[in-house]
Amino acid sequence: MANMNIEDVFTKMSLSGKSAVELMEKNKTASSNADVDIYYLQVNQYTGTSKDSVADGRLAILCSTHNVRIYDSTRLVRTATINGSEAQVSKVRFGHNSPDLVYTCSLDSKIRSWDLRTKLEAPASTFKASGNTSASFLSFDMTHNDRFLCAGTKLHKENVYVYFWDHRQPDSVGCYEDLHSDDITQVRFHPNKQDMLLTASDDGLVNCLDISQPSEEDALLYTLDTTSTPDKLAWLDDDSAFISTFCNTAYIWNTDTGDESVKRNLEHFQDQVKTHRVDYLVDCFLNSCNSPTLLAGNDKCDGLLFTLSEEPSTHLGTLPSAHSEWIRACCYNKTSQSLYTVGEDALLCCWKPSESVKASPSNSRSAKAGHTKSARDRKPYARP
């Protein structure tokens, strides 16, 4: 499997050479009337391993109501809800060492961990910045061993910060304050190297840092100027990262040299498909062969899949009527070859190879929220 390219994987999913439109079947969670004014902003899955297969299949979804919903990814059933913060939750993420720990950061300048084995009435631990900071936390991440945490802040009195914690201490142990000049919306530790960090900001810059260096100036290795506002940020492998912007430009950035390996605008993807519009980029994920796959969307609420490499992109296929409103985020499970999408219709959708999907009463529901689409900015929170 390691030597197969992404097109081989999708061909393998098909039946009798059918087009990629027919490759996958979709299962949806049901939306109740109470969800009329809710939409989903982010989905994150536990990617570690444990002895509990049920826990391994958990998904965490950030809602526009600022709470977090936990789902069983196999049955698409909600198993828990985290309502523990009155402040807006800006990001959610599972830890790497335990499927029972979910972390959130909020606009009240705190990171909280939540133990899913409890009633979730209070956080298991809380991390805050040393001193009396009022800078809201917009982004956070943990190292691959959960030993260290970091958070990026909203612009506050012309200053913006990246704070660091040792997980054994509730107060921050360090801070960078000259990396950016606007809101820091993404921070991502390297999946294997705890000293390597990416940061992205509304100032248009993405920084690659080696935080083992003695000073902030020495830590900065490379900067990419996107000339726009970065939206999504993720490591793809040991020395490359994916970046997308709100102007719908996709990058693969070589963090070893600081060079752009790939830069693709929306028109490039539109040129690869004539039967559907391509209106916006959603995110990029690594398929089961570790090849980058880009998910895009359109105003018909289709999901469109493309290769993303130094070669011209290939349209792999379309997920028809993926949602009834805009798709906000996705994540991919390599083991089950399942693609999960969430959107402004408050639905969690699971896409699987059609050969492996088995219909059952619990996973074939398709109830949708009965509200009409309203115009929304794609950014989770508008500035006051």
Short mmCIF file of C-alpha atoms in Angstrom, two decimals:
data_model
loop_
_atom_site.label_atom_id
_atom_site.label_comp_id
_atom_site.label_asym_id
_atom_site.label_seq_id
_atom_site.Cartn_x
_atom_site.Cartn_y
_atom_site.Cartn_z
CA MET A 1 0.00 0.00 0.00
CA ALA A 2 2.87 2.36 0.73
CA ASN A 3 3.87 2.44 -2.94
CA MET A 4 0.41 3.25 -4.24
CA ASN A 5 -0.51 6.77 -5.21
CA ILE A 6 -3.71 8.44 -4.17
CA GLU A 7 -5.50 7.74 -7.46
CA ASP A 8 -4.84 4.03 -6.97
CA VAL A 9 -6.49 4.21 -3.55
CA PHE A 10 -9.62 5.83 -4.88
CA THR A 11 -9.76 3.41 -7.82
CA LYS A 12 -9.53 0.55 -5.35
CA MET A 13 -12.56 1.98 -3.57
CA SER A 14 -14.68 1.97 -6.72
CA LEU A 15 -16.94 -0.79 -7.96
CA SER A 16 -16.40 -2.01 -11.52
CA GLY A 17 -14.56 1.13 -12.49
CA LYS A 18 -17.31 3.54 -11.40
CA SER A 19 -16.46 7.21 -11.17
CA ALA A 20 -15.31 8.77 -7.94
CA VAL A 21 -18.76 10.31 -7.53
CA GLU A 22 -19.94 6.80 -6.67
CA LEU A 23 -17.00 5.78 -4.55
CA MET A 24 -18.41 6.59 -1.15
CA GLU A 25 -21.60 6.28 0.78
CA LYS A 26 -22.52 8.88 3.36
CA ASN A 27 -23.91 8.43 6.86
CA LYS A 28 -25.20 11.40 8.85
CA THR A 29 -26.02 12.19 12.41
CA ALA A 30 -29.56 13.38 12.93
CA SER A 31 -30.15 17.05 13.73
CA SER A 32 -32.90 17.96 16.11
CA ASN A 33 -34.98 21.14 16.06
CA ALA A 34 -32.82 22.40 18.89
CA ASP A 35 -29.91 22.58 16.46
CA VAL A 36 -31.54 25.15 14.20
CA ASP A 37 -29.14 27.92 15.20
CA ILE A 38 -26.04 25.74 15.66
CA TYR A 39 -23.31 25.11 13.16
CA TYR A 40 -20.10 23.12 13.45
CA LEU A 41 -16.71 24.83 13.22
CA GLN A 42 -14.07 22.16 13.81
CA VAL A 43 -13.72 18.40 14.10
CA ASN A 44 -10.79 16.63 15.75
CA GLN A 45 -10.17 12.92 16.24
CA TYR A 46 -8.07 10.98 18.71
CA THR A 47 -5.09 9.66 16.76
CA GLY A 48 -3.26 7.74 19.45
CA THR A 49 -3.76 4.11 20.40
CA SER A 50 -5.26 2.59 23.51
CA LYS A 51 -6.73 -0.71 24.66
CA ASP A 52 -10.24 0.72 24.36
CA SER A 53 -11.40 0.52 20.73
CA VAL A 54 -14.52 2.55 21.49
CA ALA A 55 -12.49 5.38 22.99
CA ASP A 56 -10.10 5.25 20.03
CA GLY A 57 -13.01 6.11 17.76
CA ARG A 58 -13.97 9.38 19.40
CA LEU A 59 -14.47 12.69 17.61
CA ALA A 60 -14.62 16.14 19.22
CA ILE A 61 -16.66 18.84 17.47
CA LEU A 62 -16.55 22.55 18.26
CA CYS A 63 -19.98 24.19 17.95
CA SER A 64 -20.91 27.78 17.25
CA THR A 65 -22.61 27.79 20.66
CA HIS A 66 -19.11 27.51 22.17
CA ASN A 67 -19.58 24.03 23.60
CA VAL A 68 -17.92 20.80 22.48
CA ARG A 69 -19.72 17.63 21.45
CA ILE A 70 -18.08 14.21 21.66
CA TYR A 71 -19.18 11.56 19.15
CA ASP A 72 -18.63 7.86 18.69
CA SER A 73 -17.20 7.86 15.17
CA THR A 74 -18.46 4.34 14.40
CA ARG A 75 -22.12 4.82 15.32
CA LEU A 76 -22.19 8.62 14.87
CA VAL A 77 -23.81 8.95 18.26
CA ARG A 78 -23.15 11.85 20.63
CA THR A 79 -21.70 10.50 23.86
CA ALA A 80 -20.88 13.66 25.82
CA THR A 81 -21.09 17.45 25.78
CA ILE A 82 -18.60 19.84 27.36
CA ASN A 83 -20.28 23.04 28.58
CA GLY A 84 -17.73 24.01 31.17
CA SER A 85 -16.68 27.46 30.00
CA GLU A 86 -18.79 30.60 29.77
CA ALA A 87 -16.22 32.11 27.43
CA GLN A 88 -16.11 31.28 23.74
CA VAL A 89 -14.16 28.10 23.02
CA SER A 90 -11.88 28.79 20.08
CA LYS A 91 -10.21 25.39 19.53
CA VAL A 92 -10.62 21.78 20.66
CA ARG A 93 -8.13 18.94 20.46
CA PHE A 94 -7.59 15.45 21.86
CA GLY A 95 -4.39 14.72 23.72
CA HIS A 96 -2.03 12.18 22.17
CA ASN A 97 -1.65 9.86 25.13
CA SER A 98 -5.23 9.27 26.20
CA PRO A 99 -8.57 9.19 24.35
CA ASP A 100 -10.23 10.26 27.60
CA LEU A 101 -8.63 13.72 27.68
CA VAL A 102 -9.95 16.56 25.54
CA TYR A 103 -8.36 20.01 25.63
CA THR A 104 -10.01 23.35 24.83
CA CYS A 105 -8.78 26.92 24.69
CA SER A 106 -11.06 29.89 25.21
CA LEU A 107 -11.30 33.62 24.90
CA ASP A 108 -11.01 33.89 28.71
CA SER A 109 -7.24 33.23 28.36
CA LYS A 110 -7.26 29.62 29.59
CA ILE A 111 -6.57 26.13 28.29
CA ARG A 112 -8.61 23.42 29.99
CA SER A 113 -8.39 19.63 29.90
CA TRP A 114 -11.55 17.55 30.33
CA ASP A 115 -11.69 13.94 31.48
CA LEU A 116 -14.44 12.13 29.54
CA ARG A 117 -14.66 9.51 32.29
CA THR A 118 -16.19 12.13 34.60
CA LYS A 119 -19.45 14.09 34.52
CA LEU A 120 -17.58 17.01 32.93
CA GLU A 121 -18.81 19.43 35.57
CA ALA A 122 -15.31 20.86 36.02
CA PRO A 123 -12.05 20.66 34.07
CA ALA A 124 -9.40 18.14 35.07
CA SER A 125 -6.77 20.87 34.82
CA THR A 126 -6.49 24.52 33.80
CA PHE A 127 -3.55 26.35 32.26
CA LYS A 128 -3.27 30.13 32.32
CA ALA A 129 -0.70 32.73 31.40
CA SER A 130 1.58 33.98 34.16
CA GLY A 131 0.69 37.49 35.27
CA ASN A 132 -2.58 39.28 34.62
CA THR A 133 -2.92 38.93 30.87
CA SER A 134 -6.21 39.73 29.18
CA ALA A 135 -5.15 38.46 25.76
CA SER A 136 -7.73 35.92 24.58
CA PHE A 137 -6.52 32.50 23.44
CA LEU A 138 -7.41 31.78 19.81
CA SER A 139 -5.29 28.69 19.17
CA PHE A 140 -3.33 26.01 21.00
CA ASP A 141 -1.54 22.70 20.55
CA MET A 142 0.38 20.02 22.46
CA THR A 143 3.63 18.25 21.66
CA HIS A 144 3.41 14.64 20.46
CA ASN A 145 4.04 13.38 24.01
CA ASP A 146 1.67 15.93 25.63
CA ARG A 147 4.60 17.22 27.69
CA PHE A 148 4.37 20.84 26.53
CA LEU A 149 1.51 23.08 25.41
CA CYS A 150 1.40 26.42 23.64
CA ALA A 151 -1.30 28.97 22.85
CA GLY A 152 -1.57 31.89 20.43
CA THR A 153 -3.50 35.00 21.43
CA LYS A 154 -5.74 37.65 20.02
CA LEU A 155 -4.27 41.11 19.46
CA HIS A 156 -4.45 42.99 22.77
CA LYS A 157 -3.22 46.56 23.23
CA GLU A 158 -1.07 46.25 20.11
CA ASN A 159 0.57 43.08 21.42
CA VAL A 160 0.15 39.42 20.54
CA TYR A 161 1.73 36.44 22.30
CA VAL A 162 2.62 32.77 22.11
CA TYR A 163 2.61 31.22 25.60
CA PHE A 164 4.22 27.93 26.62
CA TRP A 165 3.46 25.48 29.45
CA ASP A 166 4.94 22.39 30.97
CA HIS A 167 1.86 20.19 31.50
CA ARG A 168 2.88 19.66 35.14
CA GLN A 169 2.47 23.37 35.91
CA PRO A 170 -0.68 25.49 35.62
CA ASP A 171 1.20 28.75 34.90
CA SER A 172 3.05 29.45 31.67
CA VAL A 173 6.80 28.95 31.65
CA GLY A 174 7.67 31.13 28.66
CA CYS A 175 6.36 33.57 26.09
CA TYR A 176 7.17 34.93 22.62
CA GLU A 177 5.85 38.41 21.90
CA ASP A 178 7.45 39.62 18.66
CA LEU A 179 6.51 36.91 16.16
CA HIS A 180 3.37 38.52 14.75
CA SER A 181 1.49 41.80 14.63
CA ASP A 182 -2.08 40.46 14.56
CA ASP A 183 -4.24 37.60 15.91
CA ILE A 184 -2.43 34.25 16.06
CA THR A 185 -5.07 31.87 14.74
CA GLN A 186 -3.04 28.67 14.39
CA VAL A 187 -0.16 27.02 16.29
CA ARG A 188 1.00 23.49 15.44
CA PHE A 189 3.76 21.43 17.02
CA HIS A 190 5.67 19.00 14.81
CA PRO A 191 4.19 15.48 15.05
CA ASN A 192 7.55 14.01 16.12
CA LYS A 193 9.85 16.87 17.16
CA GLN A 194 8.70 18.73 20.24
CA ASP A 195 10.99 21.71 19.55
CA MET A 196 9.55 22.48 16.10
CA LEU A 197 6.53 24.79 15.98
CA LEU A 198 4.47 26.53 13.28
CA THR A 199 2.47 29.69 13.94
CA ALA A 200 0.04 31.51 11.63
CA SER A 201 -1.48 34.95 12.04
CA ASP A 202 -3.96 37.37 10.53
CA ASP A 203 -0.91 39.47 9.59
CA GLY A 204 -0.48 36.98 6.74
CA LEU A 205 2.70 35.38 8.08
CA VAL A 206 3.42 31.73 8.87
CA ASN A 207 6.52 31.13 11.00
CA CYS A 208 8.61 28.01 11.49
CA LEU A 209 10.36 27.96 14.88
CA ASP A 210 12.91 25.93 16.79
CA ILE A 211 11.89 26.67 20.36
CA SER A 212 14.95 24.91 21.80
CA GLN A 213 16.96 28.03 20.93
CA PRO A 214 17.86 30.43 23.77
CA SER A 215 15.97 33.46 22.40
CA GLU A 216 12.91 34.28 20.34
CA GLU A 217 15.08 35.83 17.64
CA ASP A 218 17.20 32.69 17.36
CA ALA A 219 14.12 30.46 17.38
CA LEU A 220 12.70 31.92 14.16
CA LEU A 221 13.91 29.79 11.25
CA TYR A 222 11.72 30.78 8.29
CA THR A 223 8.72 32.96 7.48
CA LEU A 224 6.19 32.52 4.68
CA ASP A 225 4.23 35.63 3.66
CA THR A 226 0.88 34.46 2.27
CA THR A 227 -0.21 38.08 1.52
CA SER A 228 -3.60 37.02 2.87
CA THR A 229 -5.10 35.64 6.08
CA PRO A 230 -4.12 32.03 6.85
CA ASP A 231 -7.05 29.71 7.53
CA LYS A 232 -5.82 26.12 8.02
CA LEU A 233 -2.34 24.95 9.05
CA ALA A 234 -1.02 21.39 9.41
CA TRP A 235 2.19 19.38 9.22
CA LEU A 236 2.18 16.93 6.31
CA ASP A 237 5.45 15.13 6.99
CA ASP A 238 8.83 15.68 8.58
CA ASP A 239 9.69 18.82 6.62
CA SER A 240 6.56 20.12 4.90
CA ALA A 241 3.38 21.86 5.97
CA PHE A 242 -0.02 22.62 4.44
CA ILE A 243 -1.41 26.14 4.60
CA SER A 244 -4.64 27.52 3.17
CA THR A 245 -5.85 31.11 3.24
CA PHE A 246 -9.20 32.86 3.31
CA CYS A 247 -8.45 33.97 -0.25
CA ASN A 248 -8.56 30.24 -1.12
CA THR A 249 -4.90 29.69 -1.90
CA ALA A 250 -3.31 26.36 -0.91
CA TYR A 251 0.39 26.00 -0.12
CA ILE A 252 2.77 23.17 0.61
CA TRP A 253 5.68 24.79 2.41
CA ASN A 254 9.10 23.19 2.74
CA THR A 255 10.01 23.93 6.36
CA ASP A 256 13.54 22.60 5.86
CA THR A 257 14.42 25.25 3.27
CA GLY A 258 11.69 27.87 3.75
CA ASP A 259 10.63 27.56 0.09
CA GLU A 260 7.15 27.18 -1.37
CA SER A 261 6.87 23.69 -2.87
CA VAL A 262 3.30 24.15 -4.08
CA LYS A 263 1.03 27.16 -4.50
CA ARG A 264 -2.45 26.64 -5.95
CA ASN A 265 -5.30 29.13 -6.25
CA LEU A 266 -8.99 28.40 -6.66
CA GLU A 267 -8.82 28.78 -10.43
CA HIS A 268 -6.30 25.95 -10.62
CA PHE A 269 -8.74 23.53 -8.98
CA GLN A 270 -11.66 24.82 -11.05
CA ASP A 271 -9.67 24.07 -14.21
CA GLN A 272 -9.51 20.40 -13.19
CA VAL A 273 -13.27 19.88 -13.06
CA LYS A 274 -15.84 21.11 -15.58
CA THR A 275 -19.01 19.58 -14.12
CA HIS A 276 -18.99 21.34 -10.74
CA ARG A 277 -18.10 24.74 -9.38
CA VAL A 278 -15.24 25.07 -6.91
CA ASP A 279 -16.03 27.96 -4.57
CA TYR A 280 -13.84 27.50 -1.48
CA LEU A 281 -11.17 25.32 0.14
CA VAL A 282 -11.97 23.32 3.26
CA ASP A 283 -8.82 21.51 4.39
CA CYS A 284 -6.14 18.98 3.46
CA PHE A 285 -5.67 15.48 4.87
CA LEU A 286 -3.23 12.63 4.33
CA ASN A 287 -4.85 9.59 2.77
CA SER A 288 -3.96 6.01 3.67
CA CYS A 289 -0.84 6.26 1.46
CA ASN A 290 0.23 9.51 3.19
CA SER A 291 -0.50 11.54 0.05
CA PRO A 292 -2.06 14.99 0.55
CA THR A 293 -5.71 15.21 -0.49
CA LEU A 294 -7.49 18.55 -0.64
CA LEU A 295 -11.20 18.90 0.13
CA ALA A 296 -12.97 21.85 -1.48
CA GLY A 297 -16.63 22.88 -1.55
CA ASN A 298 -19.14 24.82 -3.59
CA ASP A 299 -22.42 26.67 -3.20
CA LYS A 300 -24.29 23.45 -4.01
CA CYS A 301 -22.76 21.98 -0.86
CA ASP A 302 -20.81 19.32 -2.75
CA GLY A 303 -17.41 18.17 -1.51
CA LEU A 304 -14.69 17.96 -4.16
CA LEU A 305 -11.49 15.96 -3.70
CA PHE A 306 -8.19 16.84 -5.38
CA THR A 307 -4.60 15.69 -5.27
CA LEU A 308 -2.16 18.28 -3.97
CA SER A 309 1.47 17.97 -5.04
CA GLU A 310 4.06 19.57 -7.27
CA GLU A 311 2.27 18.03 -10.24
CA PRO A 312 -0.96 19.64 -11.52
CA SER A 313 -3.84 18.65 -9.28
CA THR A 314 -6.19 15.86 -10.29
CA HIS A 315 -9.90 15.88 -9.51
CA LEU A 316 -10.44 12.59 -7.68
CA GLY A 317 -14.19 12.88 -7.44
CA THR A 318 -17.14 14.62 -5.87
CA LEU A 319 -19.05 13.87 -2.68
CA PRO A 320 -22.50 14.94 -3.89
CA SER A 321 -24.65 17.05 -1.56
CA ALA A 322 -22.17 16.51 1.23
CA HIS A 323 -24.10 18.96 3.42
CA SER A 324 -27.06 21.28 3.10
CA GLU A 325 -24.85 24.27 3.94
CA TRP A 326 -21.14 25.13 3.78
CA ILE A 327 -18.60 22.53 4.86
CA ARG A 328 -16.42 23.92 7.63
CA ALA A 329 -13.89 21.19 8.43
CA CYS A 330 -12.87 17.57 7.93
CA CYS A 331 -10.63 14.85 9.32
CA TYR A 332 -9.59 11.47 7.95
CA ASN A 333 -9.13 8.11 9.68
CA LYS A 334 -6.53 6.07 7.80
CA THR A 335 -7.37 2.81 9.55
CA SER A 336 -11.04 2.78 8.56
CA GLN A 337 -10.54 4.95 5.45
CA SER A 338 -13.30 7.17 6.79
CA LEU A 339 -13.60 10.85 5.95
CA TYR A 340 -15.55 12.95 8.46
CA THR A 341 -16.98 16.33 7.49
CA VAL A 342 -18.83 18.95 9.55
CA GLY A 343 -20.61 22.08 8.43
CA GLU A 344 -23.00 24.93 9.02
CA ASP A 345 -25.96 22.53 8.89
CA ALA A 346 -24.92 21.08 12.28
CA LEU A 347 -24.31 17.66 10.72
CA LEU A 348 -21.45 15.25 11.18
CA CYS A 349 -21.10 13.19 8.00
CA CYS A 350 -19.05 10.03 7.62
CA TRP A 351 -17.86 8.98 4.15
CA LYS A 352 -16.59 5.47 3.60
CA PRO A 353 -15.65 3.31 0.63
CA SER A 354 -18.95 1.99 -0.71
CA GLU A 355 -17.69 -1.60 -0.56
CA SER A 356 -17.24 -1.44 3.21
CA VAL A 357 -20.34 0.49 4.27
CA LYS A 358 -23.06 -1.61 5.84
CA ALA A 359 -26.47 -0.02 6.23
CA SER A 360 -28.00 -0.17 9.68
CA PRO A 361 -30.77 1.76 11.45
CA SER A 362 -28.21 3.57 13.59
CA ASN A 363 -26.07 4.90 10.77
CA SER A 364 -28.43 5.46 7.87
CA ARG A 365 -30.33 8.42 9.28
CA SER A 366 -30.34 11.56 7.17
CA ALA A 367 -32.44 14.09 9.04
CA LYS A 368 -31.32 17.65 8.39
CA ALA A 369 -31.68 20.88 10.29
CA GLY A 370 -34.64 22.76 8.85
CA HIS A 371 -33.14 26.20 8.70
CA THR A 372 -32.19 28.30 5.73
CA LYS A 373 -28.64 29.33 5.00
CA SER A 374 -27.64 32.77 6.13
CA ALA A 375 -24.61 34.68 4.97
CA ARG A 376 -21.74 34.11 7.39
CA ASP A 377 -18.12 35.00 7.39
CA ARG A 378 -16.04 31.82 7.33
CA LYS A 379 -13.97 32.97 10.28
CA PRO A 380 -15.27 31.38 13.50
CA TYR A 381 -15.48 34.63 15.42
CA ALA A 382 -15.84 38.12 14.12
CA ARG A 383 -13.86 40.83 15.78
CA PRO A 384 -15.81 43.11 18.10
#
